[in-house]
mmCIF file of C-alpha atoms in Angstrom:
data_model
loop_
_atom_site.group_PDB
_atom_site.id
_atom_site.type_symbol
_atom_site.label_atom_id
_atom_site.label_comp_id
_atom_site.label_asym_id
_atom_site.label_seq_id
_atom_site.Cartn_x
_atom_site.Cartn_y
_atom_site.Cartn_z
ATOM 1 C CA MET A 1 -11.481 -19.757 17.319
ATOM 2 C CA GLU A 2 -12.179 -16.475 15.578
ATOM 3 C CA ILE A 3 -9.438 -14.403 13.993
ATOM 4 C CA ILE A 4 -9.146 -10.698 13.264
ATOM 5 C CA LEU A 5 -6.687 -8.183 11.899
ATOM 6 C CA SER A 6 -4.164 -7.142 14.535
ATOM 7 C CA LYS A 7 -4.792 -3.687 16.020
ATOM 8 C CA TYR A 8 -1.192 -2.782 15.258
ATOM 9 C CA ILE A 9 -1.698 -3.072 11.452
ATOM 10 C CA THR A 10 -2.061 0.022 9.225
ATOM 11 C CA ILE A 11 -3.428 -0.680 5.712
ATOM 12 C CA ILE A 12 -2.678 1.312 2.624
ATOM 13 C CA LYS A 13 -4.333 0.459 -0.705
ATOM 14 C CA ILE A 14 -2.352 0.618 -3.890
ATOM 15 C CA LYS A 15 -3.041 -0.394 -7.437
ATOM 16 C CA GLU A 16 -1.676 -3.959 -7.147
ATOM 17 C CA GLY A 17 -3.141 -4.769 -3.743
ATOM 18 C CA ILE A 18 -2.459 -3.569 -0.192
ATOM 19 C CA VAL A 19 0.606 -2.718 1.884
ATOM 20 C CA LEU A 20 0.526 -3.294 5.614
ATOM 21 C CA PHE A 21 2.670 -1.753 8.301
ATOM 22 C CA ASN A 22 2.918 -3.410 11.710
ATOM 23 C CA LYS A 23 3.453 -0.652 14.255
ATOM 24 C CA PHE A 24 4.554 -3.138 16.873
ATOM 25 C CA SER A 25 7.194 -5.035 14.922
ATOM 26 C CA GLY A 26 8.069 -2.384 12.308
ATOM 27 C CA ASP A 27 7.543 -4.916 9.540
ATOM 28 C CA THR A 28 6.075 -4.009 6.151
ATOM 29 C CA HIS A 29 4.030 -6.580 4.208
ATOM 30 C CA PHE A 30 2.982 -6.522 0.551
ATOM 31 C CA ILE A 31 -0.200 -8.480 -0.251
ATOM 32 C CA THR A 32 -1.733 -8.948 -3.709
ATOM 33 C CA VAL A 33 -5.033 -10.199 -4.902
ATOM 34 C CA PRO A 34 -6.766 -12.493 -3.802
ATOM 35 C CA ASN A 35 -5.175 -12.545 -0.315
ATOM 36 C CA CYS A 36 -5.634 -8.835 0.156
ATOM 37 C CA ASN A 37 -9.391 -9.528 0.236
ATOM 38 C CA ILE A 38 -8.837 -11.736 3.297
ATOM 39 C CA ILE A 39 -7.101 -8.879 5.070
ATOM 40 C CA LYS A 40 -9.790 -6.352 4.125
ATOM 41 C CA THR A 41 -12.438 -8.753 5.407
ATOM 42 C CA LEU A 42 -10.670 -9.267 8.736
ATOM 43 C CA ALA A 43 -10.214 -5.504 9.104
ATOM 44 C CA GLU A 44 -13.979 -5.132 9.419
ATOM 45 C CA GLN A 45 -14.640 -7.852 12.018
ATOM 46 C CA SER A 46 -13.530 -11.214 13.268
ATOM 47 C CA TYR A 47 -14.403 -14.470 11.571
ATOM 48 C CA SER A 48 -13.955 -18.151 12.130
ATOM 49 C CA LEU A 49 -11.707 -19.948 9.647
ATOM 50 C CA GLU A 50 -14.694 -21.624 8.054
ATOM 51 C CA GLU A 51 -16.609 -18.377 7.559
ATOM 52 C CA LEU A 52 -13.467 -16.716 6.179
ATOM 53 C CA LEU A 53 -12.853 -19.537 3.745
ATOM 54 C CA ALA A 54 -16.449 -19.353 2.504
ATOM 55 C CA LYS A 55 -16.011 -15.594 1.951
ATOM 56 C CA TYR A 56 -12.666 -16.250 0.212
ATOM 57 C CA PHE A 57 -14.305 -18.597 -2.324
ATOM 58 C CA MET A 58 -17.029 -16.067 -3.092
ATOM 59 C CA ASN A 59 -14.380 -13.834 -4.656
ATOM 60 C CA ILE A 60 -12.248 -16.195 -6.657
ATOM 61 C CA PRO A 61 -12.937 -18.486 -9.637
ATOM 62 C CA LYS A 62 -13.281 -22.124 -8.569
ATOM 63 C CA ASN A 63 -10.611 -23.624 -10.805
ATOM 64 C CA ASN A 64 -8.806 -25.844 -8.377
ATOM 65 C CA VAL A 65 -10.519 -25.956 -5.019
ATOM 66 C CA ASP A 66 -7.968 -28.188 -3.235
ATOM 67 C CA ALA A 67 -5.047 -26.064 -4.264
ATOM 68 C CA ASP A 68 -6.975 -22.875 -3.324
ATOM 69 C CA VAL A 69 -7.745 -24.258 0.117
ATOM 70 C CA THR A 70 -4.053 -25.123 0.593
ATOM 71 C CA LEU A 71 -3.028 -21.621 -0.442
ATOM 72 C CA PHE A 72 -5.649 -20.079 1.819
ATOM 73 C CA ASN A 73 -4.465 -22.108 4.824
ATOM 74 C CA GLN A 74 -0.833 -21.307 4.018
ATOM 75 C CA PHE A 75 -1.593 -17.598 3.852
ATOM 76 C CA ILE A 76 -3.489 -17.659 7.170
ATOM 77 C CA THR A 77 -0.634 -19.556 8.845
ATOM 78 C CA ASP A 78 1.952 -17.086 7.509
ATOM 79 C CA ALA A 79 -0.178 -14.110 8.476
ATOM 80 C CA ILE A 80 -0.651 -15.351 12.031
ATOM 81 C CA GLY A 81 3.094 -16.089 12.266
ATOM 82 C CA SER A 82 3.831 -12.534 11.081
ATOM 83 C CA GLY A 83 1.489 -10.966 13.578
ATOM 84 C CA ILE A 84 -0.823 -9.614 10.879
ATOM 85 C CA ILE A 85 -3.761 -11.752 12.028
ATOM 86 C CA VAL A 86 -4.443 -12.633 15.662
ATOM 87 C CA GLU A 87 -6.934 -14.639 17.609
ATOM 88 C CA ASP A 88 -9.897 -12.491 18.606
ATOM 89 C CA ILE A 89 -10.006 -12.885 22.345
ATOM 90 C CA ALA A 90 -13.300 -11.541 23.682
ATOM 91 C CA GLU A 91 -12.787 -9.170 26.626
ATOM 92 C CA MET B 1 47.564 24.782 12.655
ATOM 93 C CA LEU B 2 43.960 24.001 11.822
ATOM 94 C CA SER B 3 42.132 25.781 8.983
ATOM 95 C CA GLN B 4 38.374 26.088 9.412
ATOM 96 C CA PHE B 5 35.679 26.081 6.697
ATOM 97 C CA ASN B 6 32.005 26.655 7.317
ATOM 98 C CA LEU B 7 30.008 24.710 4.768
ATOM 99 C CA PRO B 8 26.297 25.349 4.383
ATOM 100 C CA ILE B 9 24.950 22.315 2.528
ATOM 101 C CA GLY B 10 21.198 22.601 1.891
ATOM 102 C CA PRO B 11 19.412 22.144 5.218
ATOM 103 C CA PHE B 12 22.625 21.366 7.132
ATOM 104 C CA SER B 13 25.677 23.201 8.347
ATOM 105 C CA PHE B 14 29.105 21.614 8.471
ATOM 106 C CA ALA B 15 32.173 23.141 10.172
ATOM 107 C CA ILE B 16 35.370 21.496 8.863
ATOM 108 C CA LYS B 17 38.637 21.901 10.725
ATOM 109 C CA THR B 18 41.734 20.446 9.187
ATOM 110 C CA ASP B 19 45.530 20.744 8.978
ATOM 111 C CA ASN B 20 45.572 18.323 5.986
ATOM 112 C CA LYS B 21 46.799 20.117 2.814
ATOM 113 C CA ILE B 22 44.934 17.720 0.489
ATOM 114 C CA VAL B 23 41.649 18.537 2.208
ATOM 115 C CA ILE B 24 42.376 22.286 2.319
ATOM 116 C CA ASP B 25 43.304 22.416 -1.387
ATOM 117 C CA ASN B 26 40.290 20.342 -2.482
ATOM 118 C CA ILE B 27 37.803 22.269 -0.382
ATOM 119 C CA SER B 28 39.185 25.499 -1.782
ATOM 120 C CA SER B 29 38.786 24.152 -5.295
ATOM 121 C CA LEU B 30 35.558 22.109 -5.277
ATOM 122 C CA TYR B 31 33.697 24.281 -2.805
ATOM 123 C CA ALA B 32 34.817 27.570 -4.401
ATOM 124 C CA ASP B 33 31.188 28.550 -5.139
ATOM 125 C CA TYR B 34 30.048 28.061 -1.569
ATOM 126 C CA ASN B 35 30.060 30.818 1.003
ATOM 127 C CA LEU B 36 32.852 29.158 2.991
ATOM 128 C CA HIS B 37 33.587 31.818 5.544
ATOM 129 C CA LYS B 38 30.126 33.016 6.357
ATOM 130 C CA THR B 39 29.391 32.759 10.054
ATOM 131 C CA ILE B 40 27.016 29.961 10.856
ATOM 132 C CA ASP B 41 24.663 30.406 13.852
ATOM 133 C CA PHE B 42 24.432 26.680 14.508
ATOM 134 C CA VAL B 43 26.712 23.902 13.356
ATOM 135 C CA ASP B 44 25.014 20.565 12.744
ATOM 136 C CA PHE B 45 28.177 18.592 12.122
ATOM 137 C CA PRO B 46 31.540 19.753 13.538
ATOM 138 C CA ILE B 47 34.130 17.702 11.669
ATOM 139 C CA THR B 48 37.888 17.496 12.089
ATOM 140 C CA ILE B 49 40.227 15.843 9.610
ATOM 141 C CA THR B 50 43.704 15.308 11.001
ATOM 142 C CA THR B 51 46.210 12.701 11.930
ATOM 143 C CA ARG B 52 46.154 11.859 15.617
ATOM 144 C CA SER B 53 49.271 9.725 15.684
ATOM 145 C CA LEU B 54 52.645 11.473 15.269
ATOM 146 C CA LEU B 55 54.075 8.223 13.943
ATOM 147 C CA ARG B 56 51.417 8.093 11.245
ATOM 148 C CA ARG B 57 52.278 11.583 10.052
ATOM 149 C CA LEU B 58 55.684 10.196 9.035
ATOM 150 C CA ILE B 59 55.380 6.487 8.321
ATOM 151 C CA LYS B 60 52.697 5.277 5.925
ATOM 152 C CA PRO B 61 50.780 8.525 6.506
ATOM 153 C CA GLN B 62 47.161 8.138 7.576
ATOM 154 C CA VAL B 63 44.323 10.518 8.296
ATOM 155 C CA ASP B 64 41.480 10.390 10.855
ATOM 156 C CA PHE B 65 37.895 11.677 10.623
ATOM 157 C CA PHE B 66 36.329 13.089 13.785
ATOM 158 C CA ILE B 67 32.732 14.156 14.281
ATOM 159 C CA ASP B 68 32.429 16.198 17.447
ATOM 160 C CA GLU B 69 35.717 14.640 18.645
ATOM 161 C CA PHE B 70 34.456 11.114 18.102
ATOM 162 C CA ALA B 71 36.189 8.899 15.454
ATOM 163 C CA PRO B 72 33.566 6.606 13.909
ATOM 164 C CA PHE B 73 35.918 5.105 11.311
ATOM 165 C CA LYS B 74 39.313 3.539 11.091
ATOM 166 C CA PRO B 75 42.029 5.795 9.650
ATOM 167 C CA LEU B 76 42.651 5.855 5.911
ATOM 168 C CA PRO B 77 45.768 6.476 3.830
ATOM 169 C CA LYS B 78 46.558 10.170 3.494
ATOM 170 C CA ASP B 79 45.896 10.393 -0.235
ATOM 171 C CA GLN B 80 42.272 9.432 0.502
ATOM 172 C CA SER B 81 41.843 12.412 2.861
ATOM 173 C CA PHE B 82 39.371 14.399 0.785
ATOM 174 C CA ALA B 83 37.377 11.274 -0.210
ATOM 175 C CA MET B 84 37.212 10.412 3.497
ATOM 176 C CA LEU B 85 35.802 13.853 4.290
ATOM 177 C CA GLU B 86 33.093 13.355 1.653
ATOM 178 C CA TRP B 87 32.182 9.866 2.792
ATOM 179 C CA GLY B 88 32.183 11.058 6.366
ATOM 180 C CA MET B 89 29.778 13.890 5.542
ATOM 181 C CA ASN B 90 27.450 11.349 3.861
ATOM 182 C CA TRP B 91 27.626 9.230 6.980
ATOM 183 C CA CYS B 92 26.739 12.195 9.201
ATOM 184 C CA ILE B 93 23.562 12.930 7.190
ATOM 185 C CA ALA B 94 22.576 9.263 6.703
ATOM 186 C CA THR B 95 22.844 8.494 10.426
ATOM 187 C CA LYS B 96 21.344 11.664 11.899
ATOM 188 C CA ALA B 97 18.870 13.370 9.591
ATOM 189 C CA HIS B 98 15.808 11.346 10.459
ATOM 190 C CA HIS B 99 13.356 14.183 9.675
ATOM 191 C CA PHE B 100 13.966 12.944 6.126
ATOM 192 C CA LEU B 101 13.528 9.601 4.409
ATOM 193 C CA ILE B 102 17.065 9.067 3.170
ATOM 194 C CA THR B 103 17.582 6.935 0.109
ATOM 195 C CA HIS B 104 20.738 5.702 -1.581
ATOM 196 C CA ALA B 105 19.935 7.524 -4.772
ATOM 197 C CA GLY B 106 20.874 10.256 -7.145
ATOM 198 C CA ALA B 107 18.498 13.199 -7.294
ATOM 199 C CA ILE B 108 18.262 15.745 -10.081
ATOM 200 C CA GLU B 109 15.720 18.475 -10.901
ATOM 201 C CA LYS B 110 14.423 20.260 -13.996
ATOM 202 C CA ASN B 111 11.321 22.408 -14.524
ATOM 203 C CA GLY B 112 10.561 22.218 -10.774
ATOM 204 C CA LYS B 113 10.339 18.393 -10.902
ATOM 205 C CA VAL B 114 12.666 16.015 -9.144
ATOM 206 C CA ILE B 115 13.736 12.598 -10.368
ATOM 207 C CA VAL B 116 15.082 10.319 -7.642
ATOM 208 C CA MET B 117 17.308 7.508 -8.936
ATOM 209 C CA PRO B 118 17.854 4.713 -6.386
ATOM 210 C CA ALA B 119 20.432 2.177 -7.399
ATOM 211 C CA GLU B 120 22.819 -0.464 -6.202
ATOM 212 C CA PRO B 121 26.501 0.572 -5.869
ATOM 213 C CA GLY B 122 28.262 0.242 -9.217
ATOM 214 C CA SER B 123 25.186 0.613 -11.414
ATOM 215 C CA GLY B 124 26.214 3.988 -12.786
ATOM 216 C CA LYS B 125 23.975 6.272 -10.752
ATOM 217 C CA SER B 126 26.620 8.849 -9.947
ATOM 218 C CA THR B 127 27.955 8.837 -13.515
ATOM 219 C CA LEU B 128 24.484 9.373 -14.880
ATOM 220 C CA THR B 129 23.886 12.129 -12.292
ATOM 221 C CA ALA B 130 27.136 13.844 -13.313
ATOM 222 C CA ALA B 131 26.213 13.669 -16.989
ATOM 223 C CA MET B 132 22.729 15.086 -16.425
ATOM 224 C CA VAL B 133 23.832 17.986 -14.266
ATOM 225 C CA ASN B 134 26.231 18.874 -17.015
ATOM 226 C CA SER B 135 23.290 18.816 -19.391
ATOM 227 C CA GLY B 136 20.998 21.370 -17.816
ATOM 228 C CA TRP B 137 19.698 19.482 -14.771
ATOM 229 C CA ARG B 138 20.121 20.796 -11.242
ATOM 230 C CA LEU B 139 22.098 18.686 -8.857
ATOM 231 C CA PHE B 140 20.430 17.705 -5.595
ATOM 232 C CA SER B 141 22.795 14.812 -4.771
ATOM 233 C CA ASP B 142 24.539 11.906 -6.414
ATOM 234 C CA GLU B 143 24.405 9.762 -3.281
ATOM 235 C CA LEU B 144 21.601 10.647 -0.854
ATOM 236 C CA ALA B 145 18.076 11.641 -1.823
ATOM 237 C CA LEU B 146 16.351 13.360 1.105
ATOM 238 C CA ILE B 147 12.545 13.472 1.185
ATOM 239 C CA SER B 148 11.038 15.455 3.997
ATOM 240 C CA ILE B 149 8.516 13.734 6.195
ATOM 241 C CA ALA B 150 6.906 17.074 6.986
ATOM 242 C CA ASP B 151 6.215 18.384 3.459
ATOM 243 C CA GLU B 152 7.151 15.466 1.137
ATOM 244 C CA LEU B 153 9.551 17.725 -0.807
ATOM 245 C CA VAL B 154 13.008 16.576 -1.944
ATOM 246 C CA TYR B 155 15.740 18.703 -0.384
ATOM 247 C CA PRO B 156 19.121 19.335 -2.109
ATOM 248 C CA ILE B 157 22.435 18.572 -0.397
ATOM 249 C CA THR B 158 24.472 19.854 -3.309
ATOM 250 C CA ARG B 159 28.075 18.667 -3.034
ATOM 251 C CA PRO B 160 30.841 17.297 -5.259
ATOM 252 C CA ILE B 161 29.922 14.157 -7.182
ATOM 253 C CA ASN B 162 31.816 10.994 -6.277
ATOM 254 C CA LEU B 163 33.060 9.202 -9.424
ATOM 255 C CA LYS B 164 35.165 6.100 -9.602
ATOM 256 C CA ASN B 165 37.422 4.220 -11.970
ATOM 257 C CA SER B 166 36.482 4.626 -15.657
ATOM 258 C CA SER B 167 33.683 7.041 -14.864
ATOM 259 C CA ILE B 168 36.236 9.708 -14.100
ATOM 260 C CA ASP B 169 37.547 9.777 -17.712
ATOM 261 C CA ILE B 170 34.064 9.348 -19.173
ATOM 262 C CA ILE B 171 32.710 12.465 -17.420
ATOM 263 C CA ASP B 172 36.007 14.406 -18.016
ATOM 264 C CA GLN B 173 35.393 13.880 -21.739
ATOM 265 C CA PHE B 174 31.661 14.519 -21.583
ATOM 266 C CA ALA B 175 31.553 17.677 -19.443
ATOM 267 C CA ASP B 176 32.965 21.037 -20.547
ATOM 268 C CA ASN B 177 35.407 22.485 -18.037
ATOM 269 C CA ALA B 178 35.070 19.712 -15.509
ATOM 270 C CA VAL B 179 36.943 20.377 -12.269
ATOM 271 C CA PHE B 180 38.086 17.327 -10.347
ATOM 272 C CA SER B 181 39.569 16.759 -6.923
ATOM 273 C CA SER B 182 42.918 15.052 -6.544
ATOM 274 C CA ILE B 183 42.719 11.321 -7.339
ATOM 275 C CA ALA B 184 42.526 8.824 -4.491
ATOM 276 C CA ASN B 185 43.860 5.444 -5.433
ATOM 277 C CA ASP B 186 43.269 1.992 -3.932
ATOM 278 C CA THR B 187 40.174 2.954 -1.977
ATOM 279 C CA HIS B 188 37.527 0.377 -1.129
ATOM 280 C CA LYS B 189 35.699 1.679 -4.244
ATOM 281 C CA GLY B 190 38.762 1.639 -6.438
ATOM 282 C CA THR B 191 40.145 4.878 -7.878
ATOM 283 C CA VAL B 192 37.991 7.827 -6.765
ATOM 284 C CA ALA B 193 37.782 11.499 -7.751
ATOM 285 C CA LEU B 194 35.139 14.119 -6.971
ATOM 286 C CA LEU B 195 33.630 16.430 -9.544
ATOM 287 C CA LYS B 196 32.911 20.068 -8.711
ATOM 288 C CA PRO B 197 29.142 20.717 -8.777
ATOM 289 C CA PRO B 198 27.663 23.250 -11.250
ATOM 290 C CA THR B 199 27.650 26.783 -9.920
ATOM 291 C CA GLU B 200 23.906 27.219 -10.436
ATOM 292 C CA SER B 201 23.161 24.061 -8.461
ATOM 293 C CA VAL B 202 25.186 25.440 -5.570
ATOM 294 C CA GLN B 203 23.435 28.814 -5.740
ATOM 295 C CA ARG B 204 20.041 27.117 -5.578
ATOM 296 C CA MET B 205 20.886 24.526 -2.943
ATOM 297 C CA HIS B 206 18.218 25.877 -0.545
ATOM 298 C CA GLU B 207 15.372 25.340 -3.031
ATOM 299 C CA ALA B 208 13.481 22.135 -2.363
ATOM 300 C CA ALA B 209 11.141 20.721 -4.996
ATOM 301 C CA PRO B 210 8.464 17.988 -5.279
ATOM 302 C CA LEU B 211 9.248 14.438 -6.326
ATOM 303 C CA HIS B 212 8.017 13.809 -9.851
ATOM 304 C CA CYS B 213 9.079 10.252 -10.500
ATOM 305 C CA VAL B 214 11.375 7.466 -9.343
ATOM 306 C CA VAL B 215 13.731 6.037 -11.925
ATOM 307 C CA PHE B 216 15.872 2.955 -11.253
ATOM 308 C CA PRO B 217 18.917 3.396 -13.554
ATOM 309 C CA LYS B 218 21.151 0.676 -14.844
ATOM 310 C CA TYR B 219 24.078 1.133 -17.259
ATOM 311 C CA VAL B 220 24.028 -1.687 -19.845
ATOM 312 C CA ALA B 221 26.803 -1.562 -22.460
ATOM 313 C CA ASN B 222 25.467 -0.821 -25.930
ATOM 314 C CA ALA B 223 21.857 -0.780 -24.760
ATOM 315 C CA GLN B 224 19.311 1.482 -26.371
ATOM 316 C CA ALA B 225 17.960 3.835 -23.705
ATOM 317 C CA THR B 226 14.619 2.531 -22.507
ATOM 318 C CA LEU B 227 12.160 3.440 -19.760
ATOM 319 C CA THR B 228 9.957 0.619 -18.494
ATOM 320 C CA ALA B 229 7.147 1.253 -16.073
ATOM 321 C CA VAL B 230 7.501 -0.370 -12.679
ATOM 322 C CA ASP B 231 4.396 -1.214 -10.676
ATOM 323 C CA THR B 232 3.722 0.596 -7.427
ATOM 324 C CA MET B 233 4.287 -2.456 -5.228
ATOM 325 C CA ASP B 234 7.708 -3.067 -6.724
ATOM 326 C CA CYS B 235 8.654 0.583 -6.413
ATOM 327 C CA PHE B 236 7.493 0.665 -2.770
ATOM 328 C CA GLN B 237 9.667 -2.370 -1.971
ATOM 329 C CA GLN B 238 12.642 -0.985 -3.842
ATOM 330 C CA LEU B 239 12.450 2.345 -2.001
ATOM 331 C CA ILE B 240 12.477 0.538 1.315
ATOM 332 C CA HIS B 241 15.408 -1.602 0.155
ATOM 333 C CA HIS B 242 17.408 1.500 -0.888
ATOM 334 C CA SER B 243 16.596 3.573 2.152
ATOM 335 C CA PHE B 244 19.070 4.111 4.998
ATOM 336 C CA ASN B 245 16.524 4.856 7.683
ATOM 337 C CA TYR B 246 13.140 3.372 6.849
ATOM 338 C CA HIS B 247 13.550 1.017 9.816
ATOM 339 C CA ILE B 248 14.071 4.014 12.094
ATOM 340 C CA LEU B 249 11.187 6.163 10.788
ATOM 341 C CA GLY B 250 8.544 3.474 11.318
ATOM 342 C CA LEU B 251 5.028 4.519 10.488
ATOM 343 C CA ASP B 252 6.137 7.990 9.356
ATOM 344 C CA GLY B 253 8.388 6.442 6.691
ATOM 345 C CA PHE B 254 5.615 4.034 5.609
ATOM 346 C CA ASN B 255 3.013 6.779 5.297
ATOM 347 C CA LEU B 256 5.444 8.981 3.399
ATOM 348 C CA ILE B 257 6.251 6.344 0.780
ATOM 349 C CA ALA B 258 2.590 5.338 0.521
ATOM 350 C CA SER B 259 1.618 8.946 -0.096
ATOM 351 C CA LEU B 260 4.281 9.379 -2.728
ATOM 352 C CA MET B 261 3.347 6.106 -4.483
ATOM 353 C CA ASN B 262 -0.111 7.530 -5.102
ATOM 354 C CA LYS B 263 1.343 10.560 -6.823
ATOM 355 C CA VAL B 264 4.489 9.603 -8.748
ATOM 356 C CA LYS B 265 5.321 7.198 -11.558
ATOM 357 C CA CYS B 266 8.161 4.694 -11.347
ATOM 358 C CA TYR B 267 10.429 3.383 -14.093
ATOM 359 C CA GLN B 268 13.250 1.028 -14.750
ATOM 360 C CA PHE B 269 15.855 2.783 -16.914
ATOM 361 C CA GLU B 270 18.483 1.104 -19.015
ATOM 362 C CA TYR B 271 20.975 3.202 -20.923
ATOM 363 C CA SER B 272 24.469 3.285 -22.412
ATOM 364 C CA ASP B 273 24.533 6.653 -24.138
ATOM 365 C CA PHE B 274 24.200 9.968 -22.291
ATOM 366 C CA GLU B 275 22.586 11.793 -25.203
ATOM 367 C CA GLN B 276 19.846 9.177 -25.394
ATOM 368 C CA ALA B 277 19.457 9.216 -21.621
ATOM 369 C CA LYS B 278 19.127 13.012 -21.686
ATOM 370 C CA ILE B 279 16.269 12.829 -24.221
ATOM 371 C CA LEU B 280 14.290 10.265 -22.228
ATOM 372 C CA LEU B 281 14.792 11.957 -18.855
ATOM 373 C CA ASN B 282 13.956 15.383 -20.286
ATOM 374 C CA ASN B 283 10.689 13.994 -21.666
ATOM 375 C CA LEU B 284 9.690 12.835 -18.232
ATOM 376 C CA VAL B 285 9.675 16.403 -16.865
ATOM 377 C CA GLU B 286 8.380 18.323 -19.879
#
């Protein structure tokens, strides 16, 4: 399964990270580093979870890999639940 | 017999009809600097303050607020008539004026720069606003800050300032020649009185100005006045929290706040003394 940023999401960059607006739900989301890098990555194209995780680890110090993987998975789960990230269904 | 007053308030026009003596006397006093009897081409908000029940004119007198013949609120005791008018006017703007982002905030201006002060009820926002507009600042509003979606300017809706409980005496002692409305007791906010706005603020109520900074005020007894920078993300969240209509504006509201956050600074402001507060706020717009 590949995932991508929802087409309904508008991204604004600010000093502390990014702010997202979901035009479908009307929700506003505030995302700080390092998770904002995930969003910026998925805004460019779709990725599998494994590819995305590899990219995620390229940008953060490897202090506690297990905890970082847990946090990454939790963020992805929350983002999918919020409609920020969706499955990329090829047309 | 109903008296009628035409009230131009910044970008809006109110037409007030009433047979209530408290309202008539207080409008005549607190709105003395407004052009009350000028003909208005278009009325945004036709309001009537009266008592619809004959019984309630005699027994435990009450008063009703009508907007275009619709009564959105329950009646209130007669001594709260003028306060009810003011709250009702706020309600009209907050529920209808969606060409603005409307925030629960005080707004004051000096040197062409507006400070918007969002705050929770009871944090001293209106008291601080009253003190500042009696210290050389122009009053935009003590309750609703209106930021235009079209041009990002802050628009004044200059009207009497709503003070409650101990703030009434505090401002009465602070301001020279303060003119107050009649006192309304036992309201849902406690004891309430309205303060007449400065004449110059009324004369300039059609002059919008750009937002310079967002200041979140909090009265803390005996505190030294301090300004602490707030990061953009916090400020963005707080503006959404304090807005009446962000959920209605959708992407327009989001883009407006995002644009402003790239241009203005945000501060947390603790104070207890008006003179200290004046110095710090003046420094922000020098």
